Coordinates of C-alpha atoms in Angstrom, one line a residue:
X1 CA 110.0 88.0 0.9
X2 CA 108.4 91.1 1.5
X3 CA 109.0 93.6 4.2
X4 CA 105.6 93.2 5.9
X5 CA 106.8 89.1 6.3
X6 CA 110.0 89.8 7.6
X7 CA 108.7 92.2 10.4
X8 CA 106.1 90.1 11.2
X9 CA 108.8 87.3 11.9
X10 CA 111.6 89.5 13.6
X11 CA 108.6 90.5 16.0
X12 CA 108.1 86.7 16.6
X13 CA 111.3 86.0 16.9
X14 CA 111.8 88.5 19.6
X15 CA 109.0 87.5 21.4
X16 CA 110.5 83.8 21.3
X17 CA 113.6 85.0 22.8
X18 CA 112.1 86.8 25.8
X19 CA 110.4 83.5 26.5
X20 CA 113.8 81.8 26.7
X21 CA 115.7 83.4 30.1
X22 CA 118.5 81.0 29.5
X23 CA 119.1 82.4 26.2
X24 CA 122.4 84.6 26.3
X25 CA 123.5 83.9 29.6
X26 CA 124.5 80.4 29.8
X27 CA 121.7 78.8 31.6
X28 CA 120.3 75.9 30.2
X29 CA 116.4 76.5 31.4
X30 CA 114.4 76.4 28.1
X31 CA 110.6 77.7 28.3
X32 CA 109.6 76.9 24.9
X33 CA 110.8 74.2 22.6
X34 CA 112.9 76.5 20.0
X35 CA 110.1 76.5 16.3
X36 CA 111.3 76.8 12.7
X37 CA 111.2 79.6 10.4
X38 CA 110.1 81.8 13.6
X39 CA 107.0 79.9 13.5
X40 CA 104.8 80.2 17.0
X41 CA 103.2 76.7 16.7
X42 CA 101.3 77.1 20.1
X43 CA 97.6 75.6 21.4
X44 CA 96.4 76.3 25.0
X45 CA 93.1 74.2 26.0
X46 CA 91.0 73.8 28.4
X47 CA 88.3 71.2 29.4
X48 CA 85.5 71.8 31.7
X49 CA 81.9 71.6 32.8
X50 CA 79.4 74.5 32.3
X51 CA 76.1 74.9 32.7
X52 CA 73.8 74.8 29.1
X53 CA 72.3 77.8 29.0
X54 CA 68.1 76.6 28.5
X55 CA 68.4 73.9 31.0
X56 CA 71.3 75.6 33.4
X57 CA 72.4 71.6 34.1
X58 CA 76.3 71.1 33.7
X59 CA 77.4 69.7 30.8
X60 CA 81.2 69.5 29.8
X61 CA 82.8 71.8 27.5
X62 CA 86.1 71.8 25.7
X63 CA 87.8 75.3 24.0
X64 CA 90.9 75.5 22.0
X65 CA 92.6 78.3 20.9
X66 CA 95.4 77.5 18.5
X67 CA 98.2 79.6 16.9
X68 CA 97.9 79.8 12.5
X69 CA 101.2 77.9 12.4
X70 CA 99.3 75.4 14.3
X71 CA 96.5 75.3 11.5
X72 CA 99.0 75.1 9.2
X73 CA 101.7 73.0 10.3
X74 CA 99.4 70.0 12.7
X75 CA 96.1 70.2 12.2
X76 CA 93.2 72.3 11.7
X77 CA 92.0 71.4 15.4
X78 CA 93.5 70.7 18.8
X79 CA 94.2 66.9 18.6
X80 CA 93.8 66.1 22.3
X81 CA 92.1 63.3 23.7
X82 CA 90.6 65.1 26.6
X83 CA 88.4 66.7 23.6
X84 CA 86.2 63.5 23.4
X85 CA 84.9 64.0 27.2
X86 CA 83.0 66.8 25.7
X87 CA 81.1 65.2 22.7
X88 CA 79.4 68.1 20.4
X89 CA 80.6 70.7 23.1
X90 CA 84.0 71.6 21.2
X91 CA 84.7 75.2 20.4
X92 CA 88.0 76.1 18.4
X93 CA 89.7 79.5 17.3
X94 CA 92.8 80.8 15.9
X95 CA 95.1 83.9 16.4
X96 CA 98.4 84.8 15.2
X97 CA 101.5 83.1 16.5
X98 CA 102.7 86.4 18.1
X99 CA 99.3 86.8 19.8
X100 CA 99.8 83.0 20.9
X101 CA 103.3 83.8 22.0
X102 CA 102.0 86.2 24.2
X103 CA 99.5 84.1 25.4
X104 CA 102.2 81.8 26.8
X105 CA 104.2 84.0 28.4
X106 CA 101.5 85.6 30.0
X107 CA 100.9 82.4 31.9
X108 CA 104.6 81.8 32.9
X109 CA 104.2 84.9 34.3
X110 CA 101.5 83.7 36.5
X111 CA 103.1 80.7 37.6
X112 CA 102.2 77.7 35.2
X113 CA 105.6 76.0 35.6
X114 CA 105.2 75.7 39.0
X115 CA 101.6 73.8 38.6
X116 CA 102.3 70.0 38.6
X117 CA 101.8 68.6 35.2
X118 CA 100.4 65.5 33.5
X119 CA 100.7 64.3 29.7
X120 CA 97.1 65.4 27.6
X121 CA 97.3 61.3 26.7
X122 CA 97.4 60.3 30.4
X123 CA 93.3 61.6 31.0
X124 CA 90.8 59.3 30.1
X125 CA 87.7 61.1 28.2
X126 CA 84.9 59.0 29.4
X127 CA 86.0 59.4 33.1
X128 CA 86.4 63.1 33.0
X129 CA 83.5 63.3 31.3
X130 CA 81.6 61.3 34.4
X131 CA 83.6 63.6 37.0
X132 CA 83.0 66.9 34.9
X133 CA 78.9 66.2 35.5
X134 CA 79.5 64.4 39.5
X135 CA 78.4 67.4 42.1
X136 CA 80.7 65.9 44.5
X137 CA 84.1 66.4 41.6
X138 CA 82.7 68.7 39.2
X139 CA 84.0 71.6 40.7
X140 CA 87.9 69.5 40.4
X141 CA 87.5 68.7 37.5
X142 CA 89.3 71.2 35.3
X143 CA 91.9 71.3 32.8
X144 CA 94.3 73.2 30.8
X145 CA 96.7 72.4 28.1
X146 CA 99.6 74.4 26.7
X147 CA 101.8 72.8 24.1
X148 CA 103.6 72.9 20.8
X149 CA 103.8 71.2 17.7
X150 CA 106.2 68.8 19.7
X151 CA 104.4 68.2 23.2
X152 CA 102.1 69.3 25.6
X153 CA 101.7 69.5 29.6
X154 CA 98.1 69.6 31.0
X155 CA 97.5 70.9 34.5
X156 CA 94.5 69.4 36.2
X157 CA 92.6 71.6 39.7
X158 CA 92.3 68.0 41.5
X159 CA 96.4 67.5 41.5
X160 CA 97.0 71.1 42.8
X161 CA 94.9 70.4 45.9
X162 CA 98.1 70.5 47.6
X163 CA 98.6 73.7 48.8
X164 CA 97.5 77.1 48.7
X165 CA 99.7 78.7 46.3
X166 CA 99.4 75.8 43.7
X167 CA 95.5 76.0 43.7
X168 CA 95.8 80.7 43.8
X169 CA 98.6 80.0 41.1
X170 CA 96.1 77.3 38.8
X171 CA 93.0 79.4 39.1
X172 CA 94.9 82.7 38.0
X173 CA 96.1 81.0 34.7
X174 CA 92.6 79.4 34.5
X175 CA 91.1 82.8 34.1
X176 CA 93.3 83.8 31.8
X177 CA 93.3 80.4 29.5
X178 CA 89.3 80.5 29.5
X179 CA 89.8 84.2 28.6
X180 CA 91.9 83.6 25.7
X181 CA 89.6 80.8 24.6
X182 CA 86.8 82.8 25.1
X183 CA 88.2 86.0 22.7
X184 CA 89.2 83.8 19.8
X185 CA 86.5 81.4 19.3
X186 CA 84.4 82.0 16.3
X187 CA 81.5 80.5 16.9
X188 CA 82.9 76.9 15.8
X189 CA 82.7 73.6 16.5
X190 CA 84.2 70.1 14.9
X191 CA 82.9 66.7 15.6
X192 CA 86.1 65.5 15.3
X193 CA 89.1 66.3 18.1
X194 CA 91.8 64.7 16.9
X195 CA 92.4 65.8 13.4
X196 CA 95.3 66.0 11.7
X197 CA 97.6 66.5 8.9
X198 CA 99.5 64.0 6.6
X199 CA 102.9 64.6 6.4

């Protein structure tokens, strides 16, 4: 192994750990599932409407960016569902899993696990896809994802409607996610959301 690998991983590694504040002092509170080899097998996502740029009408949009371990280890895409409500409108990039790691924590520190949460598998893409281009929902209809290799949570504007903080908290890490999406897309689509690897 040579030493440019096993910096690359120790910085990883320590990046992992200062996601985890129950590691060391007992607590139990885990903030990201634990990934082997020091592996950062991260996507974030996020689903929305925007307008097209000759005709300025909405149409709906999804961006991924995904961590290399991700590429390598799952799929060369984000395998979400949500994906299909935006049919030819899907726009994927990759970054290394210590730039992914940081990613993450960035939005912990803005509040993400006190957003309510859904399961990715739980939105149905035709509906969303309806809502994303309905003037009276379009502006609701907004969604992030941040998972692993092992599970996702997907925060949706519509369910934070309940109080102040949730929807200053949502819009906050909604900046930062399109942000992110925004910086590592390389001018790439794929027709197909949900592939994946055989293991």
């Amino acid at each position: 192994m040579s030493w440019r690998s096993i910096v690359s991983k120790v910085a990883v590694l320590a990046l992992l750990v200062a996601l985890h504040p129950g590691c060391g002092d007992g607590g139990t509170t885990q903030t990201l599932p634990d990934t082997p080899d020091g592996l950062a097998i991260l996507k974030i996502t996020y689903f929305r409407s925007l307008p097209e740029q000759k005709t300025k009408r909405p149409e709906p949009t999804f961006r991924a960016v995904m961590s290399e371990s991700w590429r390598d280890r799952v799929a060369d895409g984000p395998r979400e569902p949500l994906a299909k409500a935006a049919p030819g409108k899907i726009y994927m990039g990759y970054v290394s899993d210590a730039e992914m790691s940081r990613y993450v924590k960035r939005l912990k520190e803005l509040g993400v696990d006190d957003l309510k949460a859904s399961r990715p598998e739980d939105y149905d893409p035709d509906k969303f896809s309806r809502l994303a281009l309905n003037p009276g929902e379009t502006s609701y209809t907004r969604v992030f994802t941040v998972g692993d290799e092992k599970g996702a949570k997907s925060y949706y504007f519509r369910d934070q409607q309940t109080s102040k903080e949730l929807i200053e908290k949502f819009v906050s890490c909604e900046k930062f996610v399109s942000r992110a999406c925004e910086n590592s897309i390389n001018v790439r689509t794929t027709t197909d959301p949900l592939p994946g690897r055989n293991k």
